[in-house]
Short mmCIF file of N, CA, C and O in Angstrom, two decimals:
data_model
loop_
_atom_site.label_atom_id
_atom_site.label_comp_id
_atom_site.label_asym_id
_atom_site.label_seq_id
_atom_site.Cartn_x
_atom_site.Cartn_y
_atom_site.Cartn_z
N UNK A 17 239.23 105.56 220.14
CA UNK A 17 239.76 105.67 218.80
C UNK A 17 238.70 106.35 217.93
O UNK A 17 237.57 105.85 217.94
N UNK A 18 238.89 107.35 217.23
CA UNK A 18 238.39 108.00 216.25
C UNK A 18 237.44 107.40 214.85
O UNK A 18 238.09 106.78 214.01
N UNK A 19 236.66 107.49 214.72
CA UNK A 19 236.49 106.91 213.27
C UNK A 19 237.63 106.80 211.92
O UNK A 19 238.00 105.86 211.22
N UNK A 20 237.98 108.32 211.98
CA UNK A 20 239.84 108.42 211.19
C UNK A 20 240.27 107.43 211.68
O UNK A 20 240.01 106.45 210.97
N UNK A 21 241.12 107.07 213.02
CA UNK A 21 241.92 106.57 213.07
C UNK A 21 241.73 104.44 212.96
O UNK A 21 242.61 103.59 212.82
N UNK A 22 240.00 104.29 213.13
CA UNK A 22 239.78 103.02 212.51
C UNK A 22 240.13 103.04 211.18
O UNK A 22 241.14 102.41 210.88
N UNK A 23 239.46 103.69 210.22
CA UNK A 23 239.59 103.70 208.77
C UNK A 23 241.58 103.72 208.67
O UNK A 23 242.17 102.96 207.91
N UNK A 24 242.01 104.30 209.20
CA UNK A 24 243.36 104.07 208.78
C UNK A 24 243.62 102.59 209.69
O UNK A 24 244.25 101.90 208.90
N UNK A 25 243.47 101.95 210.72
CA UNK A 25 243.95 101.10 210.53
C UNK A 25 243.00 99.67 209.65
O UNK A 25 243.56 98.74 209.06
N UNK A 26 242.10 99.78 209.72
CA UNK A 26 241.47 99.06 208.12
C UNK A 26 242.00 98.81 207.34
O UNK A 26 241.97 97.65 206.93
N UNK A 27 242.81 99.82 206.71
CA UNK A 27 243.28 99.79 205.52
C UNK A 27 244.92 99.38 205.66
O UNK A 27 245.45 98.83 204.69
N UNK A 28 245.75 99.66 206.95
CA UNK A 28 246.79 98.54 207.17
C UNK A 28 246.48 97.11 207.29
O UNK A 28 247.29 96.23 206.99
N UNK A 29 245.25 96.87 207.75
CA UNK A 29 245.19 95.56 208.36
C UNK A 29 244.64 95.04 206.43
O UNK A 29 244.97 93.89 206.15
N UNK A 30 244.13 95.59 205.63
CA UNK A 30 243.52 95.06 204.53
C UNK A 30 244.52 95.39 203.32
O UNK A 30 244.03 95.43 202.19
N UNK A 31 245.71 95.59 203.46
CA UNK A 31 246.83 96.14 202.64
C UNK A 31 246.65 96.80 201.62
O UNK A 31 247.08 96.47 200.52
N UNK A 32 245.73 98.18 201.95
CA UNK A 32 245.11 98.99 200.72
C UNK A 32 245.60 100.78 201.24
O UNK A 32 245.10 101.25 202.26
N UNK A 33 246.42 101.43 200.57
CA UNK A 33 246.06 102.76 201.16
C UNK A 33 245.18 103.50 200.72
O UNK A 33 244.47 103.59 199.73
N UNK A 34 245.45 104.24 202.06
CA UNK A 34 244.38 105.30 201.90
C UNK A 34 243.67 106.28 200.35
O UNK A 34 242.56 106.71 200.03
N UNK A 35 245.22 106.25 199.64
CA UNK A 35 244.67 106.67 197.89
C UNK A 35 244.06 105.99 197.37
O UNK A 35 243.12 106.36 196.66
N UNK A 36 244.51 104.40 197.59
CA UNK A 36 243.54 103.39 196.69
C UNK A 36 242.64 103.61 197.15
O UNK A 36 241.95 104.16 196.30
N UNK A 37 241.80 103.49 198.59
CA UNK A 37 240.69 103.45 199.40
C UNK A 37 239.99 104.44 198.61
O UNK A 37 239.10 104.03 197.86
N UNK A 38 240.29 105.94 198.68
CA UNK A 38 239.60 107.05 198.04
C UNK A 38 239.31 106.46 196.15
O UNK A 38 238.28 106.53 195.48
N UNK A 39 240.00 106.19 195.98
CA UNK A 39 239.55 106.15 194.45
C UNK A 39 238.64 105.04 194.40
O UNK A 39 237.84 104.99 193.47
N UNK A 40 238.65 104.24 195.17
CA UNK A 40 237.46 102.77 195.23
C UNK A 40 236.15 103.53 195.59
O UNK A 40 235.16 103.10 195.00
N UNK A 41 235.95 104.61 196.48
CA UNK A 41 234.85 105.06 196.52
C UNK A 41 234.64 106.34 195.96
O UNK A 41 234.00 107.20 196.55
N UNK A 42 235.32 106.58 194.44
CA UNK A 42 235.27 108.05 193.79
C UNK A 42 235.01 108.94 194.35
O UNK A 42 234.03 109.69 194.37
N UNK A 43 236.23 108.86 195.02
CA UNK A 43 237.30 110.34 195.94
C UNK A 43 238.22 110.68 195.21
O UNK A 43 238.73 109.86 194.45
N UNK A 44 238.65 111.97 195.26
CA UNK A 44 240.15 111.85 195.17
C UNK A 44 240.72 111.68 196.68
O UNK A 44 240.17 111.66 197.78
N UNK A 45 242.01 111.57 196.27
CA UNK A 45 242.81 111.05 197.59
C UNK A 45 242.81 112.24 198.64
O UNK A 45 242.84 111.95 199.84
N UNK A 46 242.79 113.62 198.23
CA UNK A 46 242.84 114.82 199.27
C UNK A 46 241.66 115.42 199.15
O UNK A 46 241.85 116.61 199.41
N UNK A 47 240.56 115.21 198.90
CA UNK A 47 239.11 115.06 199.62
C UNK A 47 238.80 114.36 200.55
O UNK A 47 237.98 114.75 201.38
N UNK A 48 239.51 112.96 200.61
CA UNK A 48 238.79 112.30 201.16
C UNK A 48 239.87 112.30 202.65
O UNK A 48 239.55 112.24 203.84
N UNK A 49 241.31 112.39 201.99
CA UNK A 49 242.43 112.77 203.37
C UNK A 49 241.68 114.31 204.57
O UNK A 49 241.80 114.55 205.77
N UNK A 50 241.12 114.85 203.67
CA UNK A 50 241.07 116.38 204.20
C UNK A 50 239.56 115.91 205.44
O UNK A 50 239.54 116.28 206.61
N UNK A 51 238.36 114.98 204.71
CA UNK A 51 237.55 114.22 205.30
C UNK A 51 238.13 113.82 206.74
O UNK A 51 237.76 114.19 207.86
N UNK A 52 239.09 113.01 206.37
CA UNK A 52 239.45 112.31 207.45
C UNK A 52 240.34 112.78 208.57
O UNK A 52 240.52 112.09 209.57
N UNK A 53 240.96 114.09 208.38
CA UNK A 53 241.46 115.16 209.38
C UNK A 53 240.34 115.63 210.00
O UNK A 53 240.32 115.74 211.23
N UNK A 54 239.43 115.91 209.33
CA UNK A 54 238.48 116.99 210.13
C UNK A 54 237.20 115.66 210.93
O UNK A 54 236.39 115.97 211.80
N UNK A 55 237.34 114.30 210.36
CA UNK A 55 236.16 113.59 210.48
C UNK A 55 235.21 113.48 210.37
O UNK A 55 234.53 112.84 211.17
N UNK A 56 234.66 114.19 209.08
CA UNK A 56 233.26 114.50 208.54
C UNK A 56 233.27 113.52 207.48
O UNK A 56 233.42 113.80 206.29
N UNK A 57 233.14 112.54 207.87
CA UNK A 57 232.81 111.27 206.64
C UNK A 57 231.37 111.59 207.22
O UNK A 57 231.08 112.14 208.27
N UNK A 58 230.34 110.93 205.95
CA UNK A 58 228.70 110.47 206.09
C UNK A 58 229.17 109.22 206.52
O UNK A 58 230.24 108.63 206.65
N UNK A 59 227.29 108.92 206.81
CA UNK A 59 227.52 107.45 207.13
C UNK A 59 227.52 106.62 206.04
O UNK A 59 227.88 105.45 206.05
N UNK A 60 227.02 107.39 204.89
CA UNK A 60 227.26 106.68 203.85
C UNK A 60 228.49 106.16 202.96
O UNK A 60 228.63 105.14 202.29
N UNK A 61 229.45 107.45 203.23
CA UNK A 61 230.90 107.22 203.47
C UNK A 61 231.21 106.44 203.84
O UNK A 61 232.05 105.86 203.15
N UNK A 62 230.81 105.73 205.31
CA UNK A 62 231.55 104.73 205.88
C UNK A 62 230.67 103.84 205.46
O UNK A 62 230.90 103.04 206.36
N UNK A 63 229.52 103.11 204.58
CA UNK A 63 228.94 102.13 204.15
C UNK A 63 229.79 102.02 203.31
O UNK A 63 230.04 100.88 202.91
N UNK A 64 230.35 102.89 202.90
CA UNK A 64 231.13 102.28 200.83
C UNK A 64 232.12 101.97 201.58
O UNK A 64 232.32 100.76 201.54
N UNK A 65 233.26 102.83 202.63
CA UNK A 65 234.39 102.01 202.72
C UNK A 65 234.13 100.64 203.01
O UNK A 65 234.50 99.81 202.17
N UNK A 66 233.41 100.13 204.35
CA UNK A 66 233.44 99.09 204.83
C UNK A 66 233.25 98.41 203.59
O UNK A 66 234.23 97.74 203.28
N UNK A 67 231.94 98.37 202.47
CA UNK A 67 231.81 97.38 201.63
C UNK A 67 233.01 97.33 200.46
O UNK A 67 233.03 96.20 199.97
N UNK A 68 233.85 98.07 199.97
CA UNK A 68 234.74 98.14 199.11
C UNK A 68 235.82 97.40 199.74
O UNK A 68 236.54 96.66 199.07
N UNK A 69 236.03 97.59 201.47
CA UNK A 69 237.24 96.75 202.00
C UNK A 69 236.79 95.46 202.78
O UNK A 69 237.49 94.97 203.66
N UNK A 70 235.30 94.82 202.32
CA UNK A 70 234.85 94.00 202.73
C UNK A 70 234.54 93.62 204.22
O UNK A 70 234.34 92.54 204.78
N UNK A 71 234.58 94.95 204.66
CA UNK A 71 234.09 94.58 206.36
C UNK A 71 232.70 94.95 206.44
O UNK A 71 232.05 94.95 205.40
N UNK A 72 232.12 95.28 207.63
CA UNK A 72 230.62 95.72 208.28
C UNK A 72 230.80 96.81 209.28
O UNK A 72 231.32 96.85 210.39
N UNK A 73 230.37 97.46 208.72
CA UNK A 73 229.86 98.99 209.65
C UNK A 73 228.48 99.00 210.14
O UNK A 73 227.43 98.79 209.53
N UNK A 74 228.77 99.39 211.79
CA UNK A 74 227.47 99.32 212.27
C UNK A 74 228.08 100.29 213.43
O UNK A 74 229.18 100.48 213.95
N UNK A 75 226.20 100.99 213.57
CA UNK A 75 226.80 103.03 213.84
C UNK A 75 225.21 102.42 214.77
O UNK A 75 224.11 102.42 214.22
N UNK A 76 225.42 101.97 216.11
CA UNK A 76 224.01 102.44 216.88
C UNK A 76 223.70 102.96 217.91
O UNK A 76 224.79 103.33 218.34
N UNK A 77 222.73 103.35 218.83
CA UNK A 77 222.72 103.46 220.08
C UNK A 77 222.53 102.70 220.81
O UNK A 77 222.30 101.90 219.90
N UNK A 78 222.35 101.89 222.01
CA UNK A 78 221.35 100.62 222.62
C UNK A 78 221.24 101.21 224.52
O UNK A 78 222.13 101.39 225.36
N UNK A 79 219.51 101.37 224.58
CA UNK A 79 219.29 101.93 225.26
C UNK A 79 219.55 100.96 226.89
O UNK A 79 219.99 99.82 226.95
N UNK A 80 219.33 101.42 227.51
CA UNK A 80 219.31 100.66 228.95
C UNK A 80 218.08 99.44 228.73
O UNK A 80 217.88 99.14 229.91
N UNK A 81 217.60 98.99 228.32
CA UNK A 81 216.30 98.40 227.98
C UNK A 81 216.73 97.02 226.99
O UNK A 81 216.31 95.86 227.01
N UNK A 82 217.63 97.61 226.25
CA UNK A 82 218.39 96.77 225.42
C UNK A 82 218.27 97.07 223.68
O UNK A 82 219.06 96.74 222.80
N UNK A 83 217.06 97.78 223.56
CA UNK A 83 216.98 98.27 222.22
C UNK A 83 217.69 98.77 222.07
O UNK A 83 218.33 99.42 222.90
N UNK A 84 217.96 98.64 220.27
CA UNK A 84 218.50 99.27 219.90
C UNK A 84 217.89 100.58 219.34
O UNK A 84 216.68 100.80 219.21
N UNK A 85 219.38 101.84 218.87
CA UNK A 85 218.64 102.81 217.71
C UNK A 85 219.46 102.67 216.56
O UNK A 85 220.53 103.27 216.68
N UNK A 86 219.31 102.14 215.60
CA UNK A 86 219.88 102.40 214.49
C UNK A 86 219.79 103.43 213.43
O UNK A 86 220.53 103.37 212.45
#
């Protein structure tokens, strides 16, 4: 599954669309739609959604060793 296609279901499972979503993190709604076709959100992008729809985003690597890279 895509990063797009989490963020859209997020926002079914949190009963918010995708316009509200964009304007909670001062988007407009087809900046942030056009974002999410092509999948060039930042990661900072995905820090505001998760915290605006009250979840946790976590983006790492974890090597054979067990470390992580964050």
């Amino acid at each position: 599954m895509t990063t797009s296609e989490q963020i859209r279901v997020l926002c079914v499972r949190s009963g918010v669309s995708l316009s509200e979503l964009a304007r909670r993190i001062d988007q407009s709604p087809q900046n942030f739609n056009a974002k999410l076709k092509r999948n060039t959100l930042t990661q900072e992008e995905l820090n505001q959604v998760a915290k605006v729809l009250g979840a946790t985003f976590e983006q790492y690597f974890v090597l054979d060793n067990g470390e992580q890279v964050k």
